[in-house]
Amino acid sequence: MASASSFPGSEPFPDSFPFVLVLLRRMADFQPGLVEDALRELGFGRAVMREANRRWQAMQRSPRRRSAVARYRSVLGPPETSAKRRIGDLTCDALSWPVPLWPGLRFEVLTAPGGAVWNEWLVRAPGAAGPALRTAADLLPWSCTVDEVARAFAPARPREGSAPTRWRLAFDAPGTEETEKGELRPYVAEFTWGLLQRVEQGENVRPASPTG
């Protein structure tokens, strides 16, 4: 249901904060066509997406801002799952929420003791089957997550992303099924919010620059 909340655009802003639009806003830097299709499926326009991203950034920068977990709870509601997870010598809390568009994924937030957020990204939902990843040709945009690519093409090498919500992995893989058992080639995969956006051949691929 639309709200009477106004902003510079022709569409009303939804009553329920559409957090998925915050994810899509950053993905539009890589896959504008897929984002346009997703907006049509969700029933939103680009103006609402931009406004959702603006409001989310305002929440993060507000002098009276709440903790990161409190912000996520305020826009996503109670988490679908909450569990303790051991990472090295520390135990963290893993919270997850379902996300429109991707029923096989969950938005996961990992928090350290004290509430600091360690990670916030899309992961495969428990029990959901991920794609079979054997060659670089299998790495289609939005098809897989950071950890799935890292496991499929180990040992993957983390690279610095161009923004806090971006990850990059360098790895070696056959290019196609025909070369599956043959020559390995270097690739760099780029992810936004943990979801694959693009793969380019080469070891020294420059990261994409984020837009506003």
Coordinates of C-alpha atoms in Angstrom, one line a residue:
M1 CA 0.0 0.0 0.0
A2 CA 1.3 3.4 -0.9
S3 CA 1.8 6.1 1.7
A4 CA 1.0 9.8 1.5
S5 CA 4.7 10.4 2.3
S6 CA 5.9 12.8 -0.3
F7 CA 9.3 13.2 -2.0
P8 CA 10.5 14.6 -5.3
G9 CA 9.0 12.1 -7.6
S10 CA 5.7 11.1 -9.2
E11 CA 5.2 7.9 -7.1
P12 CA 4.2 7.8 -3.4
F13 CA 6.7 6.1 -1.1
P14 CA 5.5 2.8 0.4
D15 CA 4.3 2.5 4.0
S16 CA 6.6 -0.6 4.5
F17 CA 10.2 0.4 3.8
P18 CA 11.3 -1.5 0.7
F19 CA 14.8 -2.5 1.8
V20 CA 15.3 -4.6 -1.3
L21 CA 15.5 -1.4 -3.3
V22 CA 18.5 -0.4 -1.3
L23 CA 20.2 -3.6 -2.5
L24 CA 19.1 -2.9 -6.1
R25 CA 20.4 0.7 -6.1
R26 CA 23.9 -0.5 -5.6
M27 CA 23.5 -3.4 -8.1
A28 CA 22.3 -0.9 -10.8
D29 CA 26.0 0.2 -11.2
F30 CA 26.7 -3.3 -12.6
Q31 CA 23.4 -4.6 -14.0
P32 CA 21.0 -1.8 -14.9
G33 CA 18.9 -4.1 -17.2
L34 CA 18.4 -6.7 -14.5
V35 CA 17.5 -3.9 -12.0
E36 CA 14.9 -2.5 -14.4
D37 CA 13.3 -5.9 -14.7
A38 CA 13.3 -6.3 -10.9
L39 CA 11.7 -2.9 -10.4
R40 CA 8.9 -3.8 -12.8
E41 CA 8.4 -7.1 -11.0
L42 CA 8.2 -5.3 -7.6
G43 CA 6.0 -2.6 -9.0
F44 CA 8.3 0.3 -8.2
G45 CA 10.0 3.0 -10.3
R46 CA 13.5 4.3 -10.2
A47 CA 12.4 7.4 -8.2
V48 CA 11.3 5.1 -5.3
M49 CA 14.5 3.2 -5.5
R50 CA 16.6 6.3 -5.2
E51 CA 14.4 7.6 -2.4
A52 CA 14.7 4.3 -0.5
N53 CA 18.5 4.5 -0.8
R54 CA 18.5 8.2 0.3
R55 CA 16.4 7.4 3.4
W56 CA 18.6 4.4 4.3
Q57 CA 21.8 6.5 4.1
A58 CA 20.1 9.2 6.2
M59 CA 19.3 6.5 8.9
Q60 CA 23.0 5.5 8.9
R61 CA 24.3 9.1 9.2
S62 CA 21.8 10.5 11.6
P63 CA 23.2 11.9 14.8
R64 CA 20.5 10.0 16.7
R65 CA 21.2 6.8 14.7
R66 CA 20.4 3.4 16.2
S67 CA 22.7 0.4 16.2
A68 CA 23.0 -1.3 12.8
V69 CA 21.0 -4.3 14.0
A70 CA 18.2 -2.0 15.3
R71 CA 18.1 -0.3 11.9
Y72 CA 17.7 -3.6 10.1
R73 CA 15.0 -4.7 12.5
S74 CA 13.2 -1.4 12.0
V75 CA 12.9 -1.9 8.2
L76 CA 12.9 -5.7 7.9
G77 CA 11.0 -6.7 11.0
P78 CA 11.9 -9.6 13.3
P79 CA 14.5 -11.9 11.7
E80 CA 13.4 -15.2 10.3
T81 CA 16.2 -17.0 12.0
S82 CA 18.7 -16.1 14.8
A83 CA 21.5 -18.3 15.7
K84 CA 25.0 -18.4 17.3
R85 CA 27.9 -19.0 14.9
R86 CA 31.5 -19.8 15.7
I87 CA 34.1 -17.9 13.6
G88 CA 37.6 -18.6 14.7
D89 CA 37.8 -18.0 18.4
L90 CA 34.8 -15.8 18.6
T91 CA 31.0 -16.5 18.7
C92 CA 28.8 -14.1 16.7
D93 CA 25.0 -13.8 16.2
A94 CA 23.7 -14.6 12.7
L95 CA 20.4 -13.0 11.9
S96 CA 18.6 -13.6 8.5
W97 CA 15.6 -12.3 6.7
P98 CA 13.8 -13.4 3.5
V99 CA 14.2 -11.0 0.5
P100 CA 11.7 -10.3 -2.3
L101 CA 13.0 -11.3 -5.8
W102 CA 15.3 -14.1 -4.4
P103 CA 13.3 -16.8 -2.5
G104 CA 16.4 -19.0 -2.5
L105 CA 18.5 -16.3 -0.7
R106 CA 18.4 -14.7 2.7
F107 CA 19.8 -11.3 3.9
E108 CA 22.2 -12.1 6.7
V109 CA 23.7 -9.9 9.3
L110 CA 26.6 -11.1 11.5
T111 CA 27.2 -9.3 14.7
A112 CA 30.1 -9.5 17.2
P113 CA 29.6 -9.5 20.9
G114 CA 28.5 -6.0 21.8
G115 CA 26.5 -5.6 18.7
A116 CA 29.0 -4.4 16.1
V117 CA 28.2 -5.7 12.6
W118 CA 30.8 -7.9 11.0
N119 CA 29.1 -8.6 7.8
E120 CA 25.8 -7.9 6.0
W121 CA 25.1 -9.7 2.7
L122 CA 23.0 -12.2 0.8
V123 CA 23.6 -15.9 1.4
R124 CA 21.9 -19.1 0.2
A125 CA 18.8 -20.0 2.2
P126 CA 19.1 -23.2 4.3
G127 CA 18.0 -26.1 2.2
A128 CA 18.0 -24.2 -1.0
A129 CA 20.0 -25.6 -3.8
G130 CA 22.7 -23.4 -5.3
P131 CA 23.9 -23.5 -8.9
A132 CA 26.4 -26.0 -10.2
L133 CA 29.6 -24.0 -10.6
R134 CA 32.3 -25.8 -12.7
T135 CA 33.5 -23.2 -15.2
A136 CA 33.5 -19.4 -15.6
A137 CA 30.6 -19.8 -18.0
D138 CA 28.4 -20.9 -15.1
L139 CA 28.9 -17.6 -13.3
L140 CA 25.9 -15.7 -14.4
P141 CA 24.9 -12.4 -12.8
W142 CA 22.7 -12.7 -9.6
S143 CA 23.1 -16.6 -9.8
C144 CA 25.5 -17.1 -6.8
T145 CA 27.0 -15.7 -3.7
V146 CA 30.5 -14.9 -2.5
D147 CA 30.9 -18.0 -0.5
E148 CA 29.6 -20.2 -3.2
V149 CA 32.2 -18.9 -5.7
A150 CA 35.0 -19.1 -3.2
R151 CA 34.1 -22.8 -2.5
A152 CA 33.7 -23.7 -6.1
F153 CA 37.0 -22.2 -7.3
A154 CA 39.2 -22.6 -4.2
P155 CA 41.7 -21.2 -3.4
A156 CA 40.0 -17.8 -4.3
R157 CA 41.9 -14.7 -3.5
P158 CA 40.0 -11.8 -1.9
R159 CA 40.5 -8.4 -3.5
E160 CA 39.6 -4.9 -2.2
G161 CA 36.2 -3.7 -3.4
S162 CA 35.3 -0.1 -4.4
A163 CA 32.7 0.4 -1.7
P164 CA 31.8 -1.1 1.7
T165 CA 29.0 -3.3 0.2
R166 CA 31.3 -4.7 -2.6
W167 CA 33.5 -7.7 -2.7
R168 CA 35.9 -9.0 -5.3
L169 CA 37.4 -12.5 -5.7
A170 CA 40.3 -13.5 -7.9
F171 CA 40.4 -17.2 -8.9
D172 CA 41.4 -19.6 -11.6
A173 CA 38.8 -21.6 -13.6
P174 CA 38.2 -23.3 -16.9
G175 CA 36.4 -21.0 -19.3
T176 CA 33.8 -23.4 -20.6
E177 CA 32.6 -27.0 -20.4
E178 CA 34.9 -27.8 -23.3
T179 CA 37.9 -26.7 -21.3
E180 CA 36.7 -27.9 -17.9
K181 CA 39.5 -30.4 -17.5
G182 CA 42.0 -28.3 -19.4
E183 CA 43.7 -24.9 -19.1
L184 CA 42.8 -22.7 -16.1
R185 CA 42.5 -19.0 -16.7
P186 CA 42.5 -16.1 -14.2
Y187 CA 39.2 -14.3 -13.5
V188 CA 38.0 -11.6 -11.1
A189 CA 34.4 -11.8 -9.9
E190 CA 32.6 -8.7 -8.4
F191 CA 29.8 -8.9 -5.9
T192 CA 27.4 -6.3 -4.4
W193 CA 25.8 -7.2 -1.1
G194 CA 27.3 -10.7 -1.5
L195 CA 25.5 -11.4 -4.9
L196 CA 27.5 -11.9 -8.1
Q197 CA 27.3 -9.0 -10.5
R198 CA 30.0 -9.7 -13.2
V199 CA 33.1 -11.8 -14.0
E200 CA 35.9 -10.6 -16.1
Q201 CA 38.9 -12.5 -17.4
G202 CA 42.3 -11.4 -16.2
E203 CA 44.1 -10.9 -12.9
N204 CA 44.3 -7.1 -12.8
V205 CA 40.7 -6.1 -13.6
R206 CA 39.9 -2.6 -12.2
P207 CA 36.9 -2.5 -9.9
A208 CA 33.8 -0.6 -11.0
S209 CA 33.3 2.9 -9.5
P210 CA 30.2 3.3 -7.4
T211 CA 27.7 6.0 -8.4
G212 CA 25.7 8.2 -6.1

